[in-house]
PDB file of C-alpha atoms and ligand atoms in Angstrom:
ATOM      1  CA  MET V  76     -28.870 110.177  19.772  1.00 84.00           C
ATOM      2  CA  LEU V  77     -28.874 112.940  17.176  1.00 89.00           C
ATOM      3  CA  SER V  78     -32.237 114.593  16.435  1.00 90.00           C
ATOM      4  CA  ALA V  79     -33.463 115.337  12.894  1.00 91.00           C
ATOM      5  CA  GLN V  80     -32.564 118.977  13.622  1.00 92.00           C
ATOM      6  CA  ASP V  81     -28.992 118.003  14.597  1.00 94.00           C
ATOM      7  CA  LYS V  82     -28.563 116.033  11.390  1.00 94.00           C
ATOM      8  CA  LEU V  83     -29.904 118.866   9.273  1.00 94.00           C
ATOM      9  CA  ASN V  84     -27.672 121.478  10.929  1.00 96.00           C
ATOM     10  CA  GLN V  85     -24.609 119.227  10.822  1.00 97.00           C
ATOM     11  CA  ARG V  86     -25.168 118.737   7.091  1.00 95.00           C
ATOM     12  CA  ALA V  87     -25.410 122.516   6.650  1.00 95.00           C
ATOM     13  CA  TRP V  88     -22.185 123.206   8.599  1.00 96.00           C
ATOM     14  CA  SER V  89     -20.345 120.586   6.558  1.00 95.00           C
ATOM     15  CA  THR V  90     -20.865 122.462   3.280  1.00 95.00           C
ATOM     16  CA  ALA V  91     -18.241 124.617   1.560  1.00 94.00           C
ATOM     17  CA  THR V  92     -20.655 127.585   1.783  1.00 92.00           C
ATOM     18  CA  ALA V  93     -20.816 127.344   5.573  1.00 94.00           C
ATOM     19  CA  GLY V  94     -17.028 126.970   5.711  1.00 94.00           C
ATOM     20  CA  ARG V  95     -16.603 130.209   3.764  1.00 93.00           C
ATOM     21  CA  ASP V  96     -19.231 132.002   5.853  1.00 92.00           C
ATOM     22  CA  LEU V  97     -17.652 130.943   9.163  1.00 93.00           C
ATOM     23  CA  ASP V  98     -14.157 131.913   7.968  1.00 93.00           C
ATOM     24  CA  TYR V  99     -15.464 135.368   7.001  1.00 90.00           C
ATOM     25  CA  ASN V 100     -15.296 136.417  10.681  1.00 89.00           C
ATOM     26  CA  GLU V 101     -11.556 136.773  11.068  1.00 85.00           C
ATOM     27  CA  VAL V 102     -11.508 137.891  14.710  1.00 95.00           C
ATOM     28  CA  TYR V 103     -14.901 138.724  16.272  1.00 97.00           C
ATOM     29  CA  THR V 104     -18.352 137.932  14.878  1.00 97.00           C
ATOM     30  CA  ASP V 105     -19.591 141.350  15.988  1.00 97.00           C
ATOM     31  CA  GLU V 106     -18.957 144.269  18.331  1.00 98.00           C
ATOM     32  CA  GLY V 107     -21.036 142.618  21.083  1.00 98.00           C
ATOM     33  CA  GLU V 108     -18.703 139.632  21.189  1.00 98.00           C
ATOM     34  CA  ARG V 109     -15.661 141.927  21.429  1.00 98.00           C
ATOM     35  CA  VAL V 110     -17.202 143.867  24.316  1.00 98.00           C
ATOM     36  CA  ALA V 111     -18.254 140.686  26.154  1.00 98.00           C
ATOM     37  CA  LEU V 112     -14.763 139.195  25.939  1.00 98.00           C
ATOM     38  CA  GLU V 113     -13.220 142.487  27.018  1.00 98.00           C
ATOM     39  CA  LEU V 114     -15.437 142.502  30.117  1.00 98.00           C
ATOM     40  CA  ILE V 115     -14.349 139.057  31.312  1.00 98.00           C
ATOM     41  CA  ARG V 116     -10.744 138.853  30.096  1.00 98.00           C
ATOM     42  CA  GLN V 117      -9.068 139.863  33.375  1.00 98.00           C
ATOM     43  CA  GLU V 118     -11.294 137.670  35.509  1.00 98.00           C
ATOM     44  CA  VAL V 119     -10.727 134.484  33.510  1.00 98.00           C
ATOM     45  CA  ARG V 120      -7.028 134.950  32.755  1.00 98.00           C
ATOM     46  CA  GLY V 121      -5.012 132.008  34.084  1.00 98.00           C
ATOM     47  CA  LYS V 122      -8.113 129.863  34.743  1.00 98.00           C
ATOM     48  CA  PRO V 123      -9.115 126.697  32.845  1.00 98.00           C
ATOM     49  CA  ILE V 124     -11.201 127.532  29.740  1.00 98.00           C
ATOM     50  CA  LEU V 125     -13.551 125.296  27.748  1.00 98.00           C
ATOM     51  CA  ASP V 126     -14.631 126.388  24.245  1.00 98.00           C
ATOM     52  CA  LEU V 127     -17.780 124.577  23.035  1.00 98.00           C
ATOM     53  CA  GLY V 128     -18.741 124.258  19.369  1.00 98.00           C
ATOM     54  CA  VAL V 129     -15.338 125.596  18.333  1.00 98.00           C
ATOM     55  CA  GLY V 130     -16.091 125.065  14.642  1.00 98.00           C
ATOM     56  CA  ARG V 131     -13.194 126.025  12.382  1.00 97.00           C
ATOM     57  CA  GLY V 132     -11.163 127.410  15.265  1.00 98.00           C
ATOM     58  CA  ARG V 133     -11.954 131.128  15.070  1.00 97.00           C
ATOM     59  CA  THR V 134     -12.117 131.549  18.846  1.00 98.00           C
ATOM     60  CA  ILE V 135      -8.908 129.652  19.643  1.00 98.00           C
ATOM     61  CA  PRO V 136      -6.605 132.702  19.275  1.00 98.00           C
ATOM     62  CA  LEU V 137      -9.074 134.740  21.388  1.00 98.00           C
ATOM     63  CA  LEU V 138      -9.102 132.399  24.387  1.00 98.00           C
ATOM     64  CA  GLN V 139      -6.157 130.013  24.289  1.00 98.00           C
ATOM     65  CA  PRO V 140      -3.489 132.696  25.034  1.00 98.00           C
ATOM     66  CA  LEU V 141      -5.318 133.518  28.289  1.00 98.00           C
ATOM     67  CA  THR V 142      -4.551 130.205  29.981  1.00 98.00           C
ATOM     68  CA  ASN V 143      -2.378 127.113  29.959  1.00 97.00           C
ATOM     69  CA  ASP V 144      -5.485 124.920  30.409  1.00 98.00           C
ATOM     70  CA  TYR V 145      -7.537 125.496  27.252  1.00 98.00           C
ATOM     71  CA  ARG V 146      -9.722 122.817  25.667  1.00 98.00           C
ATOM     72  CA  ALA V 147     -12.109 123.038  22.754  1.00 98.00           C
ATOM     73  CA  LEU V 148     -14.731 120.639  21.474  1.00 98.00           C
ATOM     74  CA  ASP V 149     -17.181 120.215  18.650  1.00 98.00           C
ATOM     75  CA  TYR V 150     -19.627 117.441  17.766  1.00 98.00           C
ATOM     76  CA  LEU V 151     -18.582 117.424  14.091  1.00 98.00           C
ATOM     77  CA  PRO V 152     -15.409 115.396  13.380  1.00 97.00           C
ATOM     78  CA  GLN V 153     -14.663 117.609  10.381  1.00 97.00           C
ATOM     79  CA  MET V 154     -14.592 120.745  12.606  1.00 98.00           C
ATOM     80  CA  VAL V 155     -12.267 119.037  15.091  1.00 98.00           C
ATOM     81  CA  GLU V 156      -9.924 118.103  12.267  1.00 98.00           C
ATOM     82  CA  ILE V 157      -9.894 121.626  10.769  1.00 98.00           C
ATOM     83  CA  SER V 158      -9.284 123.281  14.162  1.00 98.00           C
ATOM     84  CA  ARG V 159      -6.470 120.865  14.990  1.00 98.00           C
ATOM     85  CA  LYS V 160      -4.825 121.415  11.624  1.00 98.00           C
ATOM     86  CA  ARG V 161      -5.057 125.203  11.958  1.00 98.00           C
ATOM     87  CA  HIS V 162      -3.886 125.230  15.584  1.00 98.00           C
ATOM     88  CA  PRO V 163      -1.380 122.415  16.108  1.00 97.00           C
ATOM     89  CA  GLY V 164      -0.795 121.516  19.745  1.00 97.00           C
ATOM     90  CA  VAL V 165      -4.127 122.918  20.960  1.00 98.00           C
ATOM     91  CA  GLN V 166      -6.406 120.408  22.682  1.00 98.00           C
ATOM     92  CA  VAL V 167      -9.473 120.009  20.444  1.00 98.00           C
ATOM     93  CA  GLU V 168     -11.728 116.999  20.996  1.00 98.00           C
ATOM     94  CA  LEU V 169     -14.909 115.501  19.613  1.00 98.00           C
ATOM     95  CA  GLY V 170     -17.728 116.002  22.105  1.00 98.00           C
ATOM     96  CA  ASP V 171     -21.292 117.089  22.669  1.00 98.00           C
ATOM     97  CA  ALA V 172     -22.186 120.183  24.710  1.00 98.00           C
ATOM     98  CA  ARG V 173     -25.260 118.352  26.047  1.00 98.00           C
ATOM     99  CA  THR V 174     -23.186 115.757  27.886  1.00 98.00           C
ATOM    100  CA  LEU V 175     -19.567 116.997  28.211  1.00 98.00           C
ATOM    101  CA  ILE V 176     -18.628 113.381  28.881  1.00 97.00           C
ATOM    102  CA  GLY V 177     -15.135 112.919  30.288  1.00 96.00           C
ATOM    103  CA  LEU V 178     -14.708 116.547  31.369  1.00 98.00           C
ATOM    104  CA  PRO V 179     -13.936 117.229  35.028  1.00 98.00           C
ATOM    105  CA  SER V 180     -16.592 118.660  37.349  1.00 98.00           C
ATOM    106  CA  ALA V 181     -16.170 122.065  39.043  1.00 98.00           C
ATOM    107  CA  HIS V 182     -13.028 122.792  37.020  1.00 98.00           C
ATOM    108  CA  PHE V 183     -13.399 125.594  34.459  1.00 98.00           C
ATOM    109  CA  GLY V 184     -13.293 129.328  35.151  1.00 98.00           C
ATOM    110  CA  LEU V 185     -14.919 129.998  31.775  1.00 98.00           C
ATOM    111  CA  VAL V 186     -17.058 127.961  29.407  1.00 98.00           C
ATOM    112  CA  GLN V 187     -17.867 129.589  26.080  1.00 98.00           C
ATOM    113  CA  PHE V 188     -20.411 128.598  23.389  1.00 98.00           C
ATOM    114  CA  SER V 189     -20.061 131.305  20.728  1.00 98.00           C
ATOM    115  CA  TYR V 190     -21.981 132.388  17.618  1.00 98.00           C
ATOM    116  CA  ASN V 191     -25.376 131.051  18.737  1.00 98.00           C
ATOM    117  CA  GLY V 192     -24.061 127.478  18.752  1.00 98.00           C
ATOM    118  CA  ILE V 193     -26.400 126.622  21.637  1.00 98.00           C
ATOM    119  CA  ASP V 194     -29.384 127.440  19.396  1.00 98.00           C
ATOM    120  CA  ALA V 195     -28.752 124.360  17.272  1.00 97.00           C
ATOM    121  CA  VAL V 196     -29.990 122.216  20.167  1.00 96.00           C
ATOM    122  CA  ARG V 197     -33.690 121.205  20.348  1.00 95.00           C
ATOM    123  CA  PRO V 198     -35.665 123.124  23.036  1.00 94.00           C
ATOM    124  CA  SER V 199     -36.241 119.880  24.940  1.00 94.00           C
ATOM    125  CA  GLU V 200     -32.436 119.395  25.126  1.00 96.00           C
ATOM    126  CA  ARG V 201     -31.366 122.990  25.822  1.00 97.00           C
ATOM    127  CA  SER V 202     -31.547 122.352  29.550  1.00 97.00           C
ATOM    128  CA  GLN V 203     -28.988 119.546  29.156  1.00 98.00           C
ATOM    129  CA  VAL V 204     -26.441 122.086  27.899  1.00 98.00           C
ATOM    130  CA  PHE V 205     -26.943 124.409  30.898  1.00 98.00           C
ATOM    131  CA  SER V 206     -26.796 121.463  33.248  1.00 97.00           C
ATOM    132  CA  ALA V 207     -23.596 120.045  31.749  1.00 98.00           C
ATOM    133  CA  VAL V 208     -21.961 123.485  31.641  1.00 98.00           C
ATOM    134  CA  ARG V 209     -22.892 124.124  35.265  1.00 98.00           C
ATOM    135  CA  ARG V 210     -21.386 120.779  36.271  1.00 98.00           C
ATOM    136  CA  VAL V 211     -17.980 121.526  34.710  1.00 98.00           C
ATOM    137  CA  LEU V 212     -17.802 125.159  35.889  1.00 98.00           C
ATOM    138  CA  ALA V 213     -15.904 125.896  39.074  1.00 98.00           C
ATOM    139  CA  PRO V 214     -18.001 127.674  41.728  1.00 96.00           C
ATOM    140  CA  GLY V 215     -18.464 131.259  40.527  1.00 96.00           C
ATOM    141  CA  GLY V 216     -17.240 130.338  37.024  1.00 98.00           C
ATOM    142  CA  LEU V 217     -18.619 132.104  33.948  1.00 98.00           C
ATOM    143  CA  PHE V 218     -20.664 130.844  31.012  1.00 98.00           C
ATOM    144  CA  LEU V 219     -20.390 133.127  27.973  1.00 98.00           C
ATOM    145  CA  PHE V 220     -22.741 132.294  25.119  1.00 98.00           C
ATOM    146  CA  SER V 221     -24.812 133.985  22.464  1.00 98.00           C
ATOM    147  CA  THR V 222     -28.410 133.253  21.557  1.00 98.00           C
ATOM    148  CA  LEU V 223     -30.818 134.473  18.873  1.00 98.00           C
ATOM    149  CA  ASN V 224     -33.499 137.014  19.805  1.00 98.00           C
ATOM    150  CA  LEU V 225     -37.079 135.934  19.083  1.00 98.00           C
ATOM    151  CA  GLY V 226     -38.159 139.569  18.666  1.00 96.00           C
ATOM    152  CA  GLY V 227     -35.217 140.606  16.475  1.00 97.00           C
ATOM    153  CA  PRO V 228     -34.594 141.180  12.757  1.00 95.00           C
ATOM    154  CA  ALA V 229     -33.019 137.736  12.194  1.00 94.00           C
ATOM    155  CA  SER V 230     -36.178 136.111  13.467  1.00 94.00           C
ATOM    156  CA  ARG V 231     -38.434 138.300  11.278  1.00 94.00           C
ATOM    157  CA  GLN V 232     -36.422 137.711   8.101  1.00 93.00           C
ATOM    158  CA  ARG V 233     -37.992 135.684   5.272  1.00 94.00           C
ATOM    159  CA  PRO V 234     -36.367 134.517   2.014  1.00 91.00           C
ATOM    160  CA  TRP V 235     -38.799 136.585  -0.052  1.00 89.00           C
ATOM    161  CA  HIS V 236     -37.699 139.832   1.663  1.00 90.00           C
ATOM    162  CA  LEU V 237     -35.161 140.805  -0.982  1.00 82.00           C
ATOM    163  CA  ALA V 238     -32.881 143.735  -0.134  1.00 80.00           C
ATOM    164  CA  LEU V 239     -30.996 145.806  -2.716  1.00 83.00           C
ATOM    165  CA  PRO V 240     -27.205 145.228  -2.582  1.00 84.00           C
ATOM    166  CA  HIS V 241     -25.256 147.775  -0.491  1.00 87.00           C
ATOM    167  CA  THR V 242     -22.644 149.046  -2.932  1.00 87.00           C
ATOM    168  CA  ARG V 243     -22.137 152.132  -5.109  1.00 86.00           C
ATOM    169  CA  ASP V 244     -20.137 150.173  -7.674  1.00 89.00           C
ATOM    170  CA  PRO V 245     -22.600 149.548 -10.560  1.00 91.00           C
ATOM    171  CA  LEU V 246     -20.898 146.334 -11.700  1.00 91.00           C
ATOM    172  CA  ARG V 247     -20.871 144.845  -8.179  1.00 90.00           C
ATOM    173  CA  PHE V 248     -24.451 146.004  -7.710  1.00 90.00           C
ATOM    174  CA  ALA V 249     -25.555 144.187 -10.878  1.00 91.00           C
ATOM    175  CA  VAL V 250     -23.638 140.989 -10.043  1.00 90.00           C
ATOM    176  CA  ARG V 251     -25.031 140.862  -6.484  1.00 88.00           C
ATOM    177  CA  LEU V 252     -28.560 141.599  -7.644  1.00 89.00           C
ATOM    178  CA  VAL V 253     -28.473 138.826 -10.266  1.00 88.00           C
ATOM    179  CA  ARG V 254     -26.992 136.420  -7.706  1.00 87.00           C
ATOM    180  CA  SER V 255     -29.632 137.256  -5.138  1.00 86.00           C
ATOM    181  CA  LEU V 256     -32.461 136.835  -7.684  1.00 89.00           C
ATOM    182  CA  ALA V 257     -30.993 133.504  -8.820  1.00 86.00           C
ATOM    183  CA  TRP V 258     -30.832 132.204  -5.228  1.00 88.00           C
ATOM    184  CA  ALA V 259     -34.295 133.451  -4.253  1.00 89.00           C
ATOM    185  CA  PRO V 260     -36.306 130.411  -5.481  1.00 91.00           C
ATOM    186  CA  VAL V 261     -33.814 128.034  -3.789  1.00 92.00           C
ATOM    187  CA  HIS V 262     -34.101 129.971  -0.515  1.00 93.00           C
ATOM    188  CA  VAL V 263     -37.906 129.958  -0.625  1.00 93.00           C
ATOM    189  CA  ALA V 264     -37.988 126.201  -1.364  1.00 93.00           C
ATOM    190  CA  ARG V 265     -35.579 125.555   1.529  1.00 93.00           C
ATOM    191  CA  TRP V 266     -37.612 127.690   3.914  1.00 94.00           C
ATOM    192  CA  PHE V 267     -40.783 125.688   3.167  1.00 94.00           C
ATOM    193  CA  ASN V 268     -38.843 122.439   3.529  1.00 93.00           C
ATOM    194  CA  LEU V 269     -37.370 123.495   6.908  1.00 94.00           C
ATOM    195  CA  LYS V 270     -40.804 124.431   8.217  1.00 91.00           C
ATOM    196  CA  ARG V 271     -41.334 120.733   9.049  1.00 91.00           C
ATOM    197  CA  HIS V 272     -38.886 121.194  11.924  1.00 92.00           C
ATOM    198  CA  THR V 273     -40.397 124.327  13.411  1.00 95.00           C
ATOM    199  CA  GLU V 274     -42.119 124.730  16.749  1.00 96.00           C
ATOM    200  CA  ALA V 275     -43.195 127.662  18.909  1.00 96.00           C
ATOM    201  CA  GLY V 276     -44.144 128.233  22.519  1.00 97.00           C
ATOM    202  CA  ASP V 277     -44.254 130.884  25.197  1.00 96.00           C
ATOM    203  CA  GLY V 278     -41.253 133.166  24.533  1.00 97.00           C
ATOM    204  CA  TYR V 279     -39.416 130.846  22.156  1.00 98.00           C
ATOM    205  CA  ALA V 280     -39.514 129.393  18.655  1.00 98.00           C
ATOM    206  CA  VAL V 281     -37.571 126.956  16.523  1.00 97.00           C
ATOM    207  CA  ALA V 282     -37.414 128.297  12.972  1.00 97.00           C
ATOM    208  CA  PRO V 283     -35.238 128.541   9.845  1.00 96.00           C
ATOM    209  CA  LEU V 284     -32.237 130.912   9.921  1.00 96.00           C
ATOM    210  CA  SER V 285     -31.037 132.750   6.806  1.00 93.00           C
ATOM    211  CA  ALA V 286     -27.394 131.723   7.408  1.00 92.00           C
ATOM    212  CA  HIS V 287     -25.672 129.525   4.828  1.00 92.00           C
ATOM    213  CA  HIS V 288     -28.437 130.125   2.267  1.00 91.00           C
ATOM    214  CA  TRP V 289     -31.298 129.184   4.591  1.00 95.00           C
ATOM    215  CA  SER V 290     -29.972 125.807   5.582  1.00 93.00           C
ATOM    216  CA  LEU V 291     -30.154 125.897   9.422  1.00 96.00           C
ATOM    217  CA  VAL V 292     -33.010 125.476  11.885  1.00 97.00           C
ATOM    218  CA  THR V 293     -32.388 127.281  15.170  1.00 97.00           C
ATOM    219  CA  HIS V 294     -33.865 128.267  18.494  1.00 98.00           C
ATOM    220  CA  TYR V 295     -34.904 131.873  19.182  1.00 98.00           C
ATOM    221  CA  THR V 296     -35.746 133.209  22.641  1.00 98.00           C
ATOM    222  CA  THR V 297     -36.906 136.380  24.347  1.00 98.00           C
ATOM    223  CA  LEU V 298     -34.486 137.955  26.816  1.00 97.00           C
ATOM    224  CA  GLU V 299     -36.962 137.441  29.667  1.00 97.00           C
ATOM    225  CA  ARG V 300     -37.277 133.728  28.945  1.00 97.00           C
ATOM    226  CA  GLN V 301     -33.501 133.277  28.633  1.00 98.00           C
ATOM    227  CA  LEU V 302     -32.820 134.966  31.971  1.00 97.00           C
ATOM    228  CA  ALA V 303     -35.518 132.902  33.703  1.00 97.00           C
ATOM    229  CA  GLU V 304     -34.050 129.731  32.180  1.00 97.00           C
ATOM    230  CA  LEU V 305     -30.583 130.608  33.491  1.00 98.00           C
ATOM    231  CA  GLU V 306     -31.919 131.143  36.974  1.00 97.00           C
ATOM    232  CA  ARG V 307     -33.771 127.814  36.887  1.00 96.00           C
ATOM    233  CA  GLU V 308     -30.588 126.092  35.734  1.00 97.00           C
ATOM    234  CA  GLY V 309     -28.485 127.353  38.635  1.00 97.00           C
ATOM    235  CA  PHE V 310     -26.930 130.547  37.290  1.00 98.00           C
ATOM    236  CA  GLY V 311     -27.019 133.900  39.111  1.00 95.00           C
ATOM    237  CA  ARG V 312     -29.695 136.543  38.568  1.00 89.00           C
ATOM    238  CA  ASP V 313     -27.027 139.085  37.656  1.00 92.00           C
ATOM    239  CA  ALA V 314     -26.266 137.872  34.094  1.00 97.00           C
ATOM    240  CA  VAL V 315     -24.766 140.584  31.880  1.00 98.00           C
ATOM    241  CA  VAL V 316     -26.508 140.905  28.497  1.00 98.00           C
ATOM    242  CA  ILE V 317     -24.920 142.632  25.506  1.00 98.00           C
ATOM    243  CA  GLU V 318     -26.539 143.232  22.117  1.00 98.00           C
ATOM    244  CA  ASN V 319     -24.607 142.124  19.055  1.00 98.00           C
ATOM    245  CA  GLN V 320     -24.401 145.247  16.889  1.00 96.00           C
ATOM    246  CA  GLN V 321     -22.933 148.004  19.056  1.00 97.00           C
ATOM    247  CA  GLY V 322     -22.026 146.075  22.173  1.00 98.00           C
ATOM    248  CA  ARG V 323     -24.483 147.952  24.403  1.00 98.00           C
ATOM    249  CA  GLN V 324     -25.576 146.360  27.677  1.00 98.00           C
ATOM    250  CA  LEU V 325     -29.270 145.521  27.878  1.00 98.00           C
ATOM    251  CA  LYS V 326     -31.657 144.944  30.715  1.00 94.00           C
ATOM    252  CA  VAL V 327     -35.138 143.474  30.871  1.00 93.00           C
ATOM    253  CA  GLY V 328     -37.648 146.024  29.563  1.00 94.00           C
ATOM    254  CA  ASP V 329     -35.267 147.594  26.994  1.00 96.00           C
ATOM    255  CA  ASP V 330     -36.371 147.623  23.358  1.00 97.00           C
ATOM    256  CA  THR V 331     -34.792 144.487  21.856  1.00 97.00           C
ATOM    257  CA  SER V 332     -36.501 144.714  18.444  1.00 97.00           C
ATOM    258  CA  PRO V 333     -33.283 145.822  16.606  1.00 97.00           C
ATOM    259  CA  VAL V 334     -31.172 143.082  18.266  1.00 98.00           C
ATOM    260  CA  ASP V 335     -30.354 139.952  16.254  1.00 98.00           C
ATOM    261  CA  TRP V 336     -28.750 138.108  19.147  1.00 98.00           C
ATOM    262  CA  PHE V 337     -27.657 138.511  22.755  1.00 98.00           C
ATOM    263  CA  HIS V 338     -24.236 137.809  24.234  1.00 98.00           C
ATOM    264  CA  ILE V 339     -24.782 136.620  27.789  1.00 98.00           C
ATOM    265  CA  ILE V 340     -22.287 136.349  30.626  1.00 98.00           C
ATOM    266  CA  ALA V 341     -23.823 134.122  33.310  1.00 98.00           C
ATOM    267  CA  ARG V 342     -22.179 133.163  36.584  1.00 98.00           C
ATOM    268  CA  ARG V 343     -22.587 129.753  38.184  1.00 98.00           C
ATOM    269  CA  ALA V 344     -24.644 130.232  41.350  1.00 95.00           C
ATOM    270  CA  ASP V 345     -23.733 128.384  44.539  1.00 85.00           C
ATOM    271  CA  ALA V 346     -26.924 126.393  44.660  1.00 80.00           C
ATOM    272  CA  ARG V 347     -29.359 125.165  42.070  1.00 78.00           C
ATOM    273  CA  PRO V 348     -33.005 125.975  42.824  1.00 78.00           C
ATOM    274  CA  PRO V 349     -35.164 122.912  43.578  1.00 75.00           C
ATOM    275  CA  ARG V 350     -36.906 121.535  40.448  1.00 71.00           C
TER     276      ARG V 350
HETATM  277  C1  SAM F  90     -22.199 128.689  14.276  1.00 71.01           C
HETATM  278  S1  SAM F  90     -20.907 127.526  14.406  1.00 71.01           S
HETATM  279  C2  SAM F  90     -19.758 128.485  15.333  1.00 71.01           C
HETATM  280  C3  SAM F  90     -18.329 128.041  15.229  1.00 71.01           C
HETATM  281  C4  SAM F  90     -17.344 128.836  16.076  1.00 71.01           C
HETATM  282  N1  SAM F  90     -17.626 128.725  17.488  1.00 71.01           N
HETATM  283  C5  SAM F  90     -17.339 130.310  15.695  1.00 71.01           C
HETATM  284  O1  SAM F  90     -17.810 131.111  16.508  1.00 71.01           O
HETATM  285  O2  SAM F  90     -16.876 130.646  14.603  1.00 71.01           O
HETATM  286  C6  SAM F  90     -21.538 126.418  15.638  1.00 71.01           C
HETATM  287  C7  SAM F  90     -20.635 125.249  15.923  1.00 71.01           C
HETATM  288  O3  SAM F  90     -21.189 124.560  17.061  1.00 71.01           O
HETATM  289  C8  SAM F  90     -21.106 123.171  16.850  1.00 71.01           C
HETATM  290  N2  SAM F  90     -22.169 122.557  17.670  1.00 71.01           N
HETATM  291  C9  SAM F  90     -23.506 122.741  17.582  1.00 71.01           C
HETATM  292  N3  SAM F  90     -24.150 122.014  18.503  1.00 71.01           N
HETATM  293  C10 SAM F  90     -23.205 121.363  19.219  1.00 71.01           C
HETATM  294  C11 SAM F  90     -23.236 120.465  20.316  1.00 71.01           C
HETATM  295  N4  SAM F  90     -24.396 120.063  20.846  1.00 71.01           N
HETATM  296  N5  SAM F  90     -22.081 120.020  20.823  1.00 71.01           N
HETATM  297  C12 SAM F  90     -20.893 120.418  20.283  1.00 71.01           C
HETATM  298  N6  SAM F  90     -20.789 121.237  19.224  1.00 71.01           N
HETATM  299  C13 SAM F  90     -21.926 121.713  18.693  1.00 71.01           C
HETATM  300  C14 SAM F  90     -21.292 122.992  15.342  1.00 71.01           C
HETATM  301  O4  SAM F  90     -20.754 121.796  14.860  1.00 71.01           O
HETATM  302  C15 SAM F  90     -20.554 124.223  14.802  1.00 71.01           C
HETATM  303  O5  SAM F  90     -19.203 123.942  14.544  1.00 71.01           O
END
């Protein structure tokens, strides 16, 4: 059953604004994603690949040419339709990352959940995603996903923190400034409205995200908590972590305060620790 958070986020992703925002990333969302894919490309080439939360199909040209067993899924029918239309012949299905119903066990060499898609899931259901992904991964298979940093700038942002537009063109500057001032009251009202869905605990929070004019509620985590969660869920201790902006590798203890989100490459461990 869909949670109130699911319904809210699905409504946000169905808007024309979100469509434009998602299409803005023509190839990679950021340097970190490019570096992460570069690191795993050789290892996953020729193996079955599953692309979760495929959205409007941005990642299809990045992964589908690597294999002749590529499947994508999304829980929004509209996203499935758009991806199929843009990429005829590619297998794109309706499905939920928390269950992965109908997908074979121990099959995929790579499962991807890009652009912080996993953060749309309620904290109480996040474990279901790791569990389902682990089930469909072949032994030693990789899970590549990104997740928002609790201590980063995206998490500290508020709709009343107005920044001056970055342009030297005076006309553009004026247009952007007027637009940003016009949106400000809407953003603030949305932020207060979304606060009903927030929660916080040790090393994590569920809070509004500025994307799509402050219309999403997402999960944020510390790096330490994310790595511990992976280990608990049956992934190896040796996950590779890459920050989004410059694609630098991070380890526990590094300063993560400038990092909006982490790209994580986690390997399915042989055994799952006892619960
Ligand atoms: C931020 S968009 C990213 C789209 C695309 N992967 C990209 O990188 O451009 C997140 C996508 O994940 C999908 N999504 C979120 N939660 C999901 C779930 N539990 N199961 C399947 N898809 C989900 C949403 O419908 C949305 O299309």
